[in-house]
CSV table of C-alpha atoms in Angstrom, one decimal:
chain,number,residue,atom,x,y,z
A,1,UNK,CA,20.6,-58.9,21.1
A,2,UNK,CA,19.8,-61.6,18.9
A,3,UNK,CA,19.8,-61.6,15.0
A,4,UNK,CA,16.2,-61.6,14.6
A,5,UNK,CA,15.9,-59.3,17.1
A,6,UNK,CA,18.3,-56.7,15.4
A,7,UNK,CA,17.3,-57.2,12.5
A,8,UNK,CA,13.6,-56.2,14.1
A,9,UNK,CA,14.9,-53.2,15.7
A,10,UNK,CA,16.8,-51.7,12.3
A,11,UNK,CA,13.3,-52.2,11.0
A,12,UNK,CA,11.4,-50.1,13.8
A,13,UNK,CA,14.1,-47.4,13.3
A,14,UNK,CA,13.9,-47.4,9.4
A,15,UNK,CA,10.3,-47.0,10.1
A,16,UNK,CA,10.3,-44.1,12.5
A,17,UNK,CA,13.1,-41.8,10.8
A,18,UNK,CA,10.9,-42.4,7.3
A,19,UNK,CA,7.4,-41.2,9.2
A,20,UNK,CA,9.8,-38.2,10.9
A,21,UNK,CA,11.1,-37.2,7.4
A,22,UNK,CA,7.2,-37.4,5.7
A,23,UNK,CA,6.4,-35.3,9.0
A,24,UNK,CA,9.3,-33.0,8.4
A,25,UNK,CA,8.1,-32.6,4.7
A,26,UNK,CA,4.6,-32.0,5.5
A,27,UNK,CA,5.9,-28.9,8.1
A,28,UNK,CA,7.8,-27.4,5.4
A,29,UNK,CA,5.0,-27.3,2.8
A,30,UNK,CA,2.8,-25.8,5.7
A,31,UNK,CA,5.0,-23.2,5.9
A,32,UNK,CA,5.1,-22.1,2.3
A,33,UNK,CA,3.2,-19.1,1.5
A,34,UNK,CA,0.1,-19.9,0.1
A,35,UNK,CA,-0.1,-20.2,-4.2
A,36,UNK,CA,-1.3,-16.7,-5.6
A,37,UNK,CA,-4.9,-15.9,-6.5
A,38,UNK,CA,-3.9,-14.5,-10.1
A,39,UNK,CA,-1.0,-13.8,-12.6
A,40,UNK,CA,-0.4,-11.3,-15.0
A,41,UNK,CA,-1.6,-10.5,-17.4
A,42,UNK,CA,-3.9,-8.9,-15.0
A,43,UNK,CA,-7.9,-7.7,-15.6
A,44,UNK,CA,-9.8,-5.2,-12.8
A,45,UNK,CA,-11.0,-8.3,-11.4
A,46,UNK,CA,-8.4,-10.4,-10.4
A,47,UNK,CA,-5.8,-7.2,-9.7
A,48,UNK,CA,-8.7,-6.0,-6.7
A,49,UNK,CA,-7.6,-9.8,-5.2
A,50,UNK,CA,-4.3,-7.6,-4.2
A,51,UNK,CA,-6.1,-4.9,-2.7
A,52,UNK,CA,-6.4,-4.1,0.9
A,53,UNK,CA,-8.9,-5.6,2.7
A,54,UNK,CA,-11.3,-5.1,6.3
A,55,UNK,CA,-9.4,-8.6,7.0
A,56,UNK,CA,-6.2,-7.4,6.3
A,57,UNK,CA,-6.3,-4.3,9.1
A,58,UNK,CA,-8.2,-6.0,11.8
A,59,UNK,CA,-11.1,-6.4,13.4
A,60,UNK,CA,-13.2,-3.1,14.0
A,61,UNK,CA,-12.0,-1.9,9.8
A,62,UNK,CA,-14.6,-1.5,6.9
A,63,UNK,CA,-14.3,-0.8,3.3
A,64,UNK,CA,-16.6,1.8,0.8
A,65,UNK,CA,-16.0,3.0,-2.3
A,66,UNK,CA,-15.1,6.0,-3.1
A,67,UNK,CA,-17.8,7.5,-5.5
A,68,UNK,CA,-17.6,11.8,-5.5
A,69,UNK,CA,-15.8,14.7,-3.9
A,70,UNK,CA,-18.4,15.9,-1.4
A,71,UNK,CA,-16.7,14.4,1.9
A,72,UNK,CA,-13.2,15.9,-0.1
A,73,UNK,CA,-10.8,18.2,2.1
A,74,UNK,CA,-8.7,17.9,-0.6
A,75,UNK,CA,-9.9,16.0,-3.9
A,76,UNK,CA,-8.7,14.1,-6.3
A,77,UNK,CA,-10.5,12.0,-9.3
A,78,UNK,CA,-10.8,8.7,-8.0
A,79,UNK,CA,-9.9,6.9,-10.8
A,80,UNK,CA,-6.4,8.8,-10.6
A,81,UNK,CA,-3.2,8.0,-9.7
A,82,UNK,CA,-1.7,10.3,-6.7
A,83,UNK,CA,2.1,12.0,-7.1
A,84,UNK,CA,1.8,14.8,-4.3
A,85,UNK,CA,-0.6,14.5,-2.2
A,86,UNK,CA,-2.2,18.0,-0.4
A,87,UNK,CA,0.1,19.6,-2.7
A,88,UNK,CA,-2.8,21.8,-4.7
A,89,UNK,CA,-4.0,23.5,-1.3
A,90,UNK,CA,-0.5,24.8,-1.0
A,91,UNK,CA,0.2,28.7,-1.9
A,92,UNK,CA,3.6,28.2,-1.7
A,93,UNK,CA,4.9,26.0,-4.2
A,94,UNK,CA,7.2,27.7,-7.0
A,95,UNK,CA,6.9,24.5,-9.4
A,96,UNK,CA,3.6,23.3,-10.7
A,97,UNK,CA,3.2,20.2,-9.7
A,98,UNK,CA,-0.1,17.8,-10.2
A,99,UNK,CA,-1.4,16.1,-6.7
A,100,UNK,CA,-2.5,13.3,-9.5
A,101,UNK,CA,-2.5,11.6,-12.9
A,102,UNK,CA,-5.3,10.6,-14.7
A,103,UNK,CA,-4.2,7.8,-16.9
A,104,UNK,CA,-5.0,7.1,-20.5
A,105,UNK,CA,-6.4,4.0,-22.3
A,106,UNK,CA,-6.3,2.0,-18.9
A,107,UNK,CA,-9.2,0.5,-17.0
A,108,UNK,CA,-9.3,1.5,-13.7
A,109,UNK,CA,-10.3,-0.4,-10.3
A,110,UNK,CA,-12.1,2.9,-8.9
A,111,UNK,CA,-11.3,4.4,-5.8
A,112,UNK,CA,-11.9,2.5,-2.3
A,113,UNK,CA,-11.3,3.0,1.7
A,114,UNK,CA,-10.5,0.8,4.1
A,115,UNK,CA,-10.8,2.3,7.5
A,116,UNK,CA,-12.0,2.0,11.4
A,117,UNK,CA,-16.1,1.5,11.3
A,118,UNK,CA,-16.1,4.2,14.0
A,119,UNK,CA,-14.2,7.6,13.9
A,120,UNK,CA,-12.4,8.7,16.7
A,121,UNK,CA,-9.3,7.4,18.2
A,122,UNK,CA,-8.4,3.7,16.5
A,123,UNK,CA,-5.1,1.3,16.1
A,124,UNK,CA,-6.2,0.8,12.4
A,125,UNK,CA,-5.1,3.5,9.5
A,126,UNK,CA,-7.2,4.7,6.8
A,127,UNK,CA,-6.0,2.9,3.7
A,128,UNK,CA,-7.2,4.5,0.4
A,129,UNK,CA,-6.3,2.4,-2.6
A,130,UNK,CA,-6.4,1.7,-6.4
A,131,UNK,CA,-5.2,0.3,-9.4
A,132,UNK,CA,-5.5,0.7,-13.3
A,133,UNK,CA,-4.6,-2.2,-15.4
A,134,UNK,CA,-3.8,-1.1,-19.0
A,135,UNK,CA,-3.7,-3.8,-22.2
A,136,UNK,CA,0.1,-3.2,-23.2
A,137,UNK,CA,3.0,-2.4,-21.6
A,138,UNK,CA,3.6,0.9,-23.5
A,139,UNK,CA,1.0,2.2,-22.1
A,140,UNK,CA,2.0,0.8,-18.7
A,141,UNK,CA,5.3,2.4,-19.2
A,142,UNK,CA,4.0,6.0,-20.1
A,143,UNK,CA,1.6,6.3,-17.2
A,144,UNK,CA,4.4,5.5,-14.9
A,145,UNK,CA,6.8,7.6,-16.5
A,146,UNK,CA,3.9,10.6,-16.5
A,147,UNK,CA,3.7,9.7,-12.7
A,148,UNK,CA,7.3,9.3,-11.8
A,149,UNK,CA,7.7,12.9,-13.7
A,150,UNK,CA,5.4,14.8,-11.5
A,151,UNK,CA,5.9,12.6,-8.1
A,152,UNK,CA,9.5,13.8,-8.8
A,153,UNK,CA,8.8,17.5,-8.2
A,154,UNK,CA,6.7,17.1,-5.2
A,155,UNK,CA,8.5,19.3,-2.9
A,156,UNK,CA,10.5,18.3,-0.1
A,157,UNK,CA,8.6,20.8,2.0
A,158,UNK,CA,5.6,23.3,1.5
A,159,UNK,CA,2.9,25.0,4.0
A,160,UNK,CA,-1.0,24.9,3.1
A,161,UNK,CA,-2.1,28.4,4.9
A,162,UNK,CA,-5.8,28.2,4.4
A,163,UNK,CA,-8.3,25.9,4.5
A,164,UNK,CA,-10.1,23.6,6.5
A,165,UNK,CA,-8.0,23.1,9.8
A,166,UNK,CA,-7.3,19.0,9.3
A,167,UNK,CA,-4.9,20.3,6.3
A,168,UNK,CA,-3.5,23.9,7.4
A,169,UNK,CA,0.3,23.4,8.6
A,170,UNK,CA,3.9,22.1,7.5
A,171,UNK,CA,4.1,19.0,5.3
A,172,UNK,CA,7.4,17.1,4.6
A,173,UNK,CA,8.0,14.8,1.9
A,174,UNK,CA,10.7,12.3,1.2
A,175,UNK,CA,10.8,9.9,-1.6
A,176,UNK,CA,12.7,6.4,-1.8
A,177,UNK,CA,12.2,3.6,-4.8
A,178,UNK,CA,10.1,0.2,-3.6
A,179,UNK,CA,10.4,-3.4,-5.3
A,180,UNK,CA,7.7,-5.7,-3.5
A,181,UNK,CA,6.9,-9.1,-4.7
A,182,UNK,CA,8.2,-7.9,-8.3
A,183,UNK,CA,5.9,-4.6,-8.1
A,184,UNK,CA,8.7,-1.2,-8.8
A,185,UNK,CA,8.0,2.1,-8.1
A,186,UNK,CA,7.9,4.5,-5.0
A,187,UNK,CA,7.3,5.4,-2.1
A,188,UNK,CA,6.1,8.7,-0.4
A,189,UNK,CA,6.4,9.3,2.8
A,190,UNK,CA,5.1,12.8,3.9
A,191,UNK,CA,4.1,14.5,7.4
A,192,UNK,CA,1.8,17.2,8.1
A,193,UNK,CA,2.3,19.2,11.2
A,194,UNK,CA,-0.4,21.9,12.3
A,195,UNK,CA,0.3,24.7,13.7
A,196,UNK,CA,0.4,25.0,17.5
A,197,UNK,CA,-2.9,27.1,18.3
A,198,UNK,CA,-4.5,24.6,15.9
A,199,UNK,CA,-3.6,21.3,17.1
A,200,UNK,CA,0.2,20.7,19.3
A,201,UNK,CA,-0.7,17.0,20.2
A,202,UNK,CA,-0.4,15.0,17.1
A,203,UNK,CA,1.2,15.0,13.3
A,204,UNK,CA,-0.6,12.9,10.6
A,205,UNK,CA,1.8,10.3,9.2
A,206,UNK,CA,0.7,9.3,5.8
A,207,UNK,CA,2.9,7.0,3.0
A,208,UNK,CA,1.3,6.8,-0.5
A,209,UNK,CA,2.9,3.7,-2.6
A,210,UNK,CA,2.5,3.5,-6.6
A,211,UNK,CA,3.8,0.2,-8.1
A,212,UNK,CA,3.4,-1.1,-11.0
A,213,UNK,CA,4.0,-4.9,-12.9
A,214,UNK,CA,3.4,-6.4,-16.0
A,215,UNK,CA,0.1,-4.7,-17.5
A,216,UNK,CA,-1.1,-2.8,-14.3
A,217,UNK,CA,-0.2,0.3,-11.8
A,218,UNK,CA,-1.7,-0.1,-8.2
A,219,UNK,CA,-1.3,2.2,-5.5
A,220,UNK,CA,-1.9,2.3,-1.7
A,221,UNK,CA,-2.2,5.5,0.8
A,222,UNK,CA,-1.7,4.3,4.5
A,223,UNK,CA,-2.2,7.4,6.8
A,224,UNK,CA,-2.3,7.1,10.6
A,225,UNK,CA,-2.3,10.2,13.4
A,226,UNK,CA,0.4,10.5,15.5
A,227,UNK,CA,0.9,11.2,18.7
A,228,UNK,CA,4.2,14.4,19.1
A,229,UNK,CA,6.5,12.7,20.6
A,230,UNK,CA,6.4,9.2,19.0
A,231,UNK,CA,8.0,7.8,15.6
A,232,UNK,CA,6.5,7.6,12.3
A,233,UNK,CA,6.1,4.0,11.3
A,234,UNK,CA,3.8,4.1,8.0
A,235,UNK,CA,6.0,3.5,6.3
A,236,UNK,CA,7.5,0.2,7.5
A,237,UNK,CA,4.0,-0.5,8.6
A,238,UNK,CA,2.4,-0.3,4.5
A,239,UNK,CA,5.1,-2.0,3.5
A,240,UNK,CA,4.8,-5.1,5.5
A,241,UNK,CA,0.9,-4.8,4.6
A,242,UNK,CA,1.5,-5.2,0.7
A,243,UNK,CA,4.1,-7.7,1.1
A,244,UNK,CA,1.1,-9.4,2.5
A,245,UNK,CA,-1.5,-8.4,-0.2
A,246,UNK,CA,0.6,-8.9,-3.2
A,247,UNK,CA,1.7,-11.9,-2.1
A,248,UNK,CA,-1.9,-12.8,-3.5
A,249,UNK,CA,-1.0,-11.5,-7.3
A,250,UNK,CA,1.6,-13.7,-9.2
C-alpha cells in the first residue's frame, strides 16, 4: 500500500471509530431514565405527577376519585393516611390500634383508584393511592412519626368475624422498612384468608406502602386476589410499580 493510500485509509478508520463512538454516546443517553417531572419542595400538583396511573397498570385500567364512604366495606377518610388496614372490623384485637391517620396542617392530594374498568376476573390490581404534602419538615416528621407509631401495633394476626363476607376471615400482617428513589418508610404486607364455607379458592393479597421525602407523605395500596395455591407477589410487584412512578418526582 502506498503512502497516500495509507495515509487515506488511517483517515477512513479515524472517521468510522469517531461516528461509532458518537453512536455509542447517543445509545447510552437513550438509555438514561428520562429527567423527573418535579423536585421538592413539592405542591399537590406536581406530587399527583408520582401517582399511579391507568398507563402505569395497562391497558383495560381506569382511575376515579374517591369522594365518600357509601361503596365502603371498610372506610376510612380519604384524605388519611392508612397504618392497619381492616383492622377496625376486627373483635379481636387487645391493642387499640387506628386503621388510619388524619394528618394535621398538610394539604392533601385526596383519595383516588386505579383499577380494571370491568369487575370480575382481571391481571390488573386495584391501586388506591394518596399523598399529603405539608409546608415544613416538622410537620413532615410528626405525621410520620404519628403513623409509624400506630402502623407499629398493627397486629401480626387478627380475625374480623362479622361483616360483609369480602372481609370476614384470617388476616396476616408483616411489616419491613422501604427506601425508593430517596422516599423512607414501610411497607405492609397483609393477607386475608376466608373461611372455607365462605370462599376456599382464593386469598386477597394486599401491600399498602407510606413514604415520605422532603415536604410530602405518599402512600400506595396494591391489592390483587389470589388464587390458593399460588404465591403472593404484591409486594415485589408495587414495588417495581413506584420505582417506576417516583422515578417521575426528583
Amino acid at each position: 500500500m502506498r503512502g497516500a493510500e495509507r495515509k487515506a485509509f488511517r483517515s477512513r478508520s479515524t472517521a468510522v471509530a469517531a461516528g461509532l463512538l458518537a453512536l455509542g454516546v447517543l445509545a447510552g443517553c437513550s438509555s438514561e431514565s428520562p429527567a423527573p417531572l418535579t423536585k421538592p419542595p413539592y405542591t399537590v400538583e406536581s406530587v399527583r405527577l408520582g401517582l399511579v396511573s391507568p398507563g402505569d397498570l395497562g391497558e383495560g385500567a381506569t382511575e376515579i376519585k374517591d369522594n365518600g364512604h357509601s361503596s365502603h366495606v371498610v372506610y376510612t377518610p380519604p384524605n388519611s393516611i392508612p397504618t392497619c388496614p381492616y383492622v377496625q372490623r376486627s373483635e379481636n384485637v387487645e391493642v387499640q390500634v387506628e386503621p388510619a391517620v388524619e394528618p394535621v396542617g398538610g394539604n392533601p392530594t385526596g383519595r383516588t383508584i386505579v383499577a380494571p374498568e370491568l369487575v370480575g376476573a382481571s391481571s390488573l390490581p386495584v391501586v388506591t393511592q394518596g399523598a399529603v404534602v405539608f409546608q415544613n419538615s416538622s410537620l413532615v416528621e410528626d405525621t410520620m412519626n404519628t403513623v409509624l407509631a400506630e402502623a407499629t401495633k398493627c397486629p401480626a394476626t387478627f380475625s374480623v368475624l362479622g361483616g360483609p363476607p369480602t372481609v370476614v376471615g384470617d388476616y396476616k400482617v408483616g411489616t419491613r422498612s422501604v427506601e425508593i428513589n430517596g422516599w423512607e418508610g414501610f411497607a405492609q404486607h397483609l393477607v386475608h384468608t376466608s373461611p372455607a364455607e365462605v370462599n376456599p379458592d382464593t386469598y386477597d393479597d394486599l401491600v399498602t406502602v407510606v413514604v415520605r421525602k422532603a415536604n410530602a407523605i405518599l402512600y400506595v395500596g396494591y391489592a390483587q386476589i389470589k388464587s390458593v395455591g399460588k404465591r403472593a407477589d404484591s409486594d415485589e410487584k408495587v414495588k417495581a410499580l413506584m420505582k417506576t412512578t417516583l422515578a417521575r418526582l426528583g
